[in-house]
mmCIF file of C-alpha atoms in Angstrom:
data_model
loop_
_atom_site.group_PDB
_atom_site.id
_atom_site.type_symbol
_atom_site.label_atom_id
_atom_site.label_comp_id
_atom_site.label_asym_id
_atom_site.label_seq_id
_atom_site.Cartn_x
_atom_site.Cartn_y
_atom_site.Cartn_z
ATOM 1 C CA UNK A 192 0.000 0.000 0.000
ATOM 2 C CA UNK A 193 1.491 3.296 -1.222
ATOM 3 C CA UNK A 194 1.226 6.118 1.324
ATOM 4 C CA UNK A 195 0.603 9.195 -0.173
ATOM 5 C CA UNK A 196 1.271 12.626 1.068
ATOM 6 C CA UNK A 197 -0.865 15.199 1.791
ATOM 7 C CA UNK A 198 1.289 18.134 1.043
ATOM 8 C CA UNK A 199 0.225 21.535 3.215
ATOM 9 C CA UNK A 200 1.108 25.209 2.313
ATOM 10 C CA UNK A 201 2.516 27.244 4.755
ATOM 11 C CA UNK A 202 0.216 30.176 5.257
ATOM 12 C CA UNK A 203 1.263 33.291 5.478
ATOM 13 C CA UNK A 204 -0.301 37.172 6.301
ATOM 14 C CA UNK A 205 -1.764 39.076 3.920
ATOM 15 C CA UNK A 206 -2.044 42.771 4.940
ATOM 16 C CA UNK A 207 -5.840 43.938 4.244
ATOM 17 C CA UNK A 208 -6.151 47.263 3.008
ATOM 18 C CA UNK A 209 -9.071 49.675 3.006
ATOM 19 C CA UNK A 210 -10.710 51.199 -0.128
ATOM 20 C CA UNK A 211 -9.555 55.037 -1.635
ATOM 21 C CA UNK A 212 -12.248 57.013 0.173
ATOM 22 C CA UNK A 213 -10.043 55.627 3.965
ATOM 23 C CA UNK A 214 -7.060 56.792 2.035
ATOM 24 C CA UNK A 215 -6.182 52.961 1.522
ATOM 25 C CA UNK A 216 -5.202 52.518 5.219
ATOM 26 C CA UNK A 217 -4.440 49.357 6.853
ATOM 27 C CA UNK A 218 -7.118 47.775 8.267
ATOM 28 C CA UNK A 219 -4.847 44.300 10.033
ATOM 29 C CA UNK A 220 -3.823 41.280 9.014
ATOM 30 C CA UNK A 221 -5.408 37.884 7.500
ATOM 31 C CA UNK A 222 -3.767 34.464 7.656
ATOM 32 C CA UNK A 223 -4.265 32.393 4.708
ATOM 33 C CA UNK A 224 -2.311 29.931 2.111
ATOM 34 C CA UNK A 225 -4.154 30.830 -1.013
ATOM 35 C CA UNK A 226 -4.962 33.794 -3.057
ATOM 36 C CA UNK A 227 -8.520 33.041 -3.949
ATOM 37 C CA UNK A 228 -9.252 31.534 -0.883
ATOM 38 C CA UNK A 229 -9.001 35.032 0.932
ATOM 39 C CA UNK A 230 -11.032 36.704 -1.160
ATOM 40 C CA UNK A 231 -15.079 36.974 0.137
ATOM 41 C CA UNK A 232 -13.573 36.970 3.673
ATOM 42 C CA UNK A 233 -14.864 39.646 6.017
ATOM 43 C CA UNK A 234 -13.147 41.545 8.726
ATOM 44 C CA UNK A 235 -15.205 43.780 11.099
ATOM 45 C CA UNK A 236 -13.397 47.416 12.102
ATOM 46 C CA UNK A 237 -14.329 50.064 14.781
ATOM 47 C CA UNK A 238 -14.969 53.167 12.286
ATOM 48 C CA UNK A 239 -12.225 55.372 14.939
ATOM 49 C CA UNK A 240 -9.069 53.164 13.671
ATOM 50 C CA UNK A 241 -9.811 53.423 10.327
ATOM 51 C CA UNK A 242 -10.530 57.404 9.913
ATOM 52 C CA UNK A 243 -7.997 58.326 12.990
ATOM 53 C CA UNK A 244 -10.947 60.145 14.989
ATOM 54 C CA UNK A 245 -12.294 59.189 18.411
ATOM 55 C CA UNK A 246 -15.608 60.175 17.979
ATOM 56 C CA UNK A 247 -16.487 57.261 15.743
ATOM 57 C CA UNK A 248 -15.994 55.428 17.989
ATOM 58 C CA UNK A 249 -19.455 53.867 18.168
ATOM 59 C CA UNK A 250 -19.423 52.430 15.028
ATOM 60 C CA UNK A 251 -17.896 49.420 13.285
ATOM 61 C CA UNK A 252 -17.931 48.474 9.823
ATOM 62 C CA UNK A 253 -17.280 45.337 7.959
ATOM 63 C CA UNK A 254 -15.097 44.938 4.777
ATOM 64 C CA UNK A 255 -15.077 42.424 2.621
ATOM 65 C CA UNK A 256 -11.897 40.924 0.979
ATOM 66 C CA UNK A 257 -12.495 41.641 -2.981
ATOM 67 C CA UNK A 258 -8.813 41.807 -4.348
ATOM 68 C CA UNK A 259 -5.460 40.313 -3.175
ATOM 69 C CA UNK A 260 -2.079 40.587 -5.038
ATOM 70 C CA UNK A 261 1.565 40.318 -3.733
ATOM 71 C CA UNK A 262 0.462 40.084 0.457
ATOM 72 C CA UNK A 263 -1.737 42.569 -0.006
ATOM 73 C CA UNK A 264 -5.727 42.181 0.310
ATOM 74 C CA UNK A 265 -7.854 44.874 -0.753
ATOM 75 C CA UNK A 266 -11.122 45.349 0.529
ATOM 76 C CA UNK A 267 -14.400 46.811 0.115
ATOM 77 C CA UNK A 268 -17.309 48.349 2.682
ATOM 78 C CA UNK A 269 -20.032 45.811 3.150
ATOM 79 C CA UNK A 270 -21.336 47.375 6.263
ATOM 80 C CA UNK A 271 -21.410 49.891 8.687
ATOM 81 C CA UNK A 272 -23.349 50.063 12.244
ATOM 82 C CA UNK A 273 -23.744 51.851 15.175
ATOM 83 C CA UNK A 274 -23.048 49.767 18.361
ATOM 84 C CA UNK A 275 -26.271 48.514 20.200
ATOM 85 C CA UNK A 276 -24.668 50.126 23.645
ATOM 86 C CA UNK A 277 -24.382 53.362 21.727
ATOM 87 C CA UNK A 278 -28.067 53.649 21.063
ATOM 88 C CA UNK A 279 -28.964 53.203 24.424
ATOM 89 C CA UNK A 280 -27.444 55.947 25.917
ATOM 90 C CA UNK A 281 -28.607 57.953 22.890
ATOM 91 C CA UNK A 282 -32.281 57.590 23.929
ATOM 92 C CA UNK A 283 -34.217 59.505 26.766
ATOM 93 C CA UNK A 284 -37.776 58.732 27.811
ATOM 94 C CA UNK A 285 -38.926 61.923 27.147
ATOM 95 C CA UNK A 286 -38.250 62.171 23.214
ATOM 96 C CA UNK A 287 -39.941 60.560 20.175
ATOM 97 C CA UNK A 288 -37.790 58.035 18.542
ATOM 98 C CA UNK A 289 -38.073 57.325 15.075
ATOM 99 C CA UNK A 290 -36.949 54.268 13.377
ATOM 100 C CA UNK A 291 -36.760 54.160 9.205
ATOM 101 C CA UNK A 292 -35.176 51.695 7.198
ATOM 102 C CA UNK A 293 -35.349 51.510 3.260
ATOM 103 C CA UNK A 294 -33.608 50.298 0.475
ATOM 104 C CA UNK A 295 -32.360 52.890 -2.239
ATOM 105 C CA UNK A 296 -30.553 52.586 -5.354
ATOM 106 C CA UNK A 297 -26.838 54.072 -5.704
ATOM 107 C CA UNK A 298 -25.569 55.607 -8.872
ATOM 108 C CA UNK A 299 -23.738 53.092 -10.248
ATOM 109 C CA UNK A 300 -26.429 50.373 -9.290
ATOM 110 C CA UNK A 301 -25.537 49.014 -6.009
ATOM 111 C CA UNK A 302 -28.370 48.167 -3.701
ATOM 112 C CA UNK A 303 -28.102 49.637 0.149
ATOM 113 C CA UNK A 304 -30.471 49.560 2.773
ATOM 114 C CA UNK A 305 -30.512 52.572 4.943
ATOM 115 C CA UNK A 306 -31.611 52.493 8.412
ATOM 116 C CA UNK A 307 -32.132 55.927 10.272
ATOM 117 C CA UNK A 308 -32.533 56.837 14.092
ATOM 118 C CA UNK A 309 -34.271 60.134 14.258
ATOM 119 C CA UNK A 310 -35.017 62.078 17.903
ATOM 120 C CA UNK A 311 -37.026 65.120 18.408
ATOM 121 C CA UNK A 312 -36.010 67.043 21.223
ATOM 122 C CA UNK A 313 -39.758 66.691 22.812
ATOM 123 C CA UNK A 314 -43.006 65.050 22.797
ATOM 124 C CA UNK A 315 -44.589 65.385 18.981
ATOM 125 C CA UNK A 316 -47.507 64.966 16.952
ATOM 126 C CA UNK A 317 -47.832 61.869 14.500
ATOM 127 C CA UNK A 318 -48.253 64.323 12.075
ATOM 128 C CA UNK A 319 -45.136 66.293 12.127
ATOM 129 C CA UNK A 320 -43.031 63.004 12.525
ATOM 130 C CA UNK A 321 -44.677 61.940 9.259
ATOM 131 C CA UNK A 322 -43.269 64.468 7.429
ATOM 132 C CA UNK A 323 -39.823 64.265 9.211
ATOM 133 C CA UNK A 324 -40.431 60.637 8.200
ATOM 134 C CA UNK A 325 -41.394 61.758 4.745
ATOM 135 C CA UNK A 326 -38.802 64.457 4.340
ATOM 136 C CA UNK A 327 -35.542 62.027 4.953
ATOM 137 C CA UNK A 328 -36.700 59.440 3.119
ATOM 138 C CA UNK A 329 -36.855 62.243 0.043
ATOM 139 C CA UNK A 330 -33.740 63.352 0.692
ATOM 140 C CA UNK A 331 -31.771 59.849 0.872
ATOM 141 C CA UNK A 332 -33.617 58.753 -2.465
ATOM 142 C CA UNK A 333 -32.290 62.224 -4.206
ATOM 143 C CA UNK A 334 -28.786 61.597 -2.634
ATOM 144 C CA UNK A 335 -28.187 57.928 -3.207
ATOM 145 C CA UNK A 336 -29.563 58.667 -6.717
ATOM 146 C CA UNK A 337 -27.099 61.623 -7.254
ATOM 147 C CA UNK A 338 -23.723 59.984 -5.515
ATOM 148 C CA UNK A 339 -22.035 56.554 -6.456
ATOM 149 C CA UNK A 340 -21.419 53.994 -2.990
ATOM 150 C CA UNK A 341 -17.898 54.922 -2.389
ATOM 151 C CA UNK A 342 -18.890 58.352 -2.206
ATOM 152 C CA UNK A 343 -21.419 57.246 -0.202
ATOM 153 C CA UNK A 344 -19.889 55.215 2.079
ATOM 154 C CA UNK A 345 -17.285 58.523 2.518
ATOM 155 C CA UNK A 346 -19.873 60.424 3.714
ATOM 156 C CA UNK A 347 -21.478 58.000 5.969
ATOM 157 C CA UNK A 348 -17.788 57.527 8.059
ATOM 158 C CA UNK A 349 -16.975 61.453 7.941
ATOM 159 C CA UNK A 350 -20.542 61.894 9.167
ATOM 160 C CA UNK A 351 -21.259 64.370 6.433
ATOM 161 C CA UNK A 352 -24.636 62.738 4.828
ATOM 162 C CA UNK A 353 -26.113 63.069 8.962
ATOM 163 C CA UNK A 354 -25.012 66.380 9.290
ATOM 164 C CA UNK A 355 -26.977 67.529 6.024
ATOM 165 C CA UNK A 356 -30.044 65.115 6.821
ATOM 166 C CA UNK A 357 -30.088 66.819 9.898
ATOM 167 C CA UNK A 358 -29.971 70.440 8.845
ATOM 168 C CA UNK A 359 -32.852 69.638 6.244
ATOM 169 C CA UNK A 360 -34.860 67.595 8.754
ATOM 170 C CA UNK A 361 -34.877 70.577 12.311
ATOM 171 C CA UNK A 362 -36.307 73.220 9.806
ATOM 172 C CA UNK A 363 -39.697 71.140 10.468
ATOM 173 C CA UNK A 364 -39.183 70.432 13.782
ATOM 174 C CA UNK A 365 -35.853 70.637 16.738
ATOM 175 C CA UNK A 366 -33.959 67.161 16.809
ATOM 176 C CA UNK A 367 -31.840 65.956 19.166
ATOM 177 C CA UNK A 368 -30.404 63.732 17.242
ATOM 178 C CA UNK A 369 -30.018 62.332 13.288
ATOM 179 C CA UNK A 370 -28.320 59.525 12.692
ATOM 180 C CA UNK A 371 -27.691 56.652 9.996
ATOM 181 C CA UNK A 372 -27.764 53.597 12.110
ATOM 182 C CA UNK A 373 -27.149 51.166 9.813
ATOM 183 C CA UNK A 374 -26.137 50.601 6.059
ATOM 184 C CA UNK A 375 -25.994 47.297 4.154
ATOM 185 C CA UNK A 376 -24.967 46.408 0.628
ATOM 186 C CA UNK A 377 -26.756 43.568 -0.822
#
C-alpha cells in the first residue's frame, strides 16, 4: 500500500487594506495559504481606527476581501453600524424616537439599505413626525440617486450625509439627534 502525502502550504499574512475614500489605510492582518481563498472573507473594524478620529468610535464596519495581489488584500465596505450600547445611551424617555429603514438605489447600481434613528427634542404629533419621516426618506432617495457607494460610504464615516439630513430635517421640527444607524450592501 502506497502512502501518499498530503502536502500543506505554509500560510502566510496578507495585509488587508481599506478602499480610496479611507485613504487605503491598513485595516490588520489575515492568515491564509491561497490567493482566492481570501477573497469573500470579512473583517469587522471600529470606524475610529480606520478614519484616525475618536468620535467614531461607536461604530464598526465590515469589509469584505475583494482583491489580493503580492500580500496585499484589498477590501471593500459591506457594512457599517452603530453599536447597540451606543443607542442606548442615545435615547431619553422623554423624546420621540423614530426608526426608518429603506432600500435605495446608488448611482452606479448598487443596492443599500438605509436604516435611520431620528429624535425630536420633545413630545410630537404623528403628524409632524410623518413628514420628518417623509422628508428624509426624500432626501436619501435624491442623494443615493445623485452619488455613487464609495462616495457614499465617505460620507457616511466622515458623518457628512447626517449632518446635512439633519440640517434639512430641524427646519420642520428641533432634533436631538439624526443619525444613519445602519447601512448594508446587498
Amino acid at each position: 500500500m502506497a502512502e501518499t502525502q498530503i502536502l500543506k502550504k505554509k500560510k502566510k499574512w496578507f495585509t488587508v487594506i481599506a478602499g480610496p475614500e479611507f485613504k487605503n489605510f491598513e485595516i490588520g492582518e489575515t492568515l491564509g495559504n491561497e490567493n482566492a481563498k481570501l477573497i469573500g472573507r470579512t473583517l469587522e473594524v471600529n470606524l475610529a481606527n480606520v478614519t484616525q478620529d475618536p468620535k467614531s468610535q461607536n461604530i464598526k464596519i465590515k469589509f469584505k476581501i475583494i482583491n489580493v495581489k503580492d500580500n496585499q488584500a484589498d477590501a471593500d465596505v459591506i457594512s457599517y453600524e452603530m453599536l447597540s450600547t451606543y443607542i442606548k445611551r442615545l435615547i431619553k424617555p422623554a423624546k420621540e424616537k423614530m426608526d426608518d429603514s429603506f432600500i435605495y438605489k446608488t448611482k452606479d447600481d448598487i443596492n443599500v439599505k438605509i436604516k435611520t434613528l431620528i429624535l425630536t427634542k420633545a413630545k410630537t404629533k404623528h403628524s409632524i413626525l410623518s413628514s420628518i419621516r417623509h422628508k428624509s426618506r426624500e432626501y436619501l432617495q435624491d442623494y443615493c440617486k445623485k452619488s455613487e457607494y464609495k462616495t457614499l460610504i465617505a460620507d457616511l464615516a466622515f458623518h457628512n450625509l447626517q449632518k446635512e439630513l439633519k440640517t434639512i430635517l430641524k427646519k420642520i421640527y428641533p432634533l436631538s439627534v439624526c443619525e444613519v444607524r445602519k447601512m448594508e450592501r446587498f
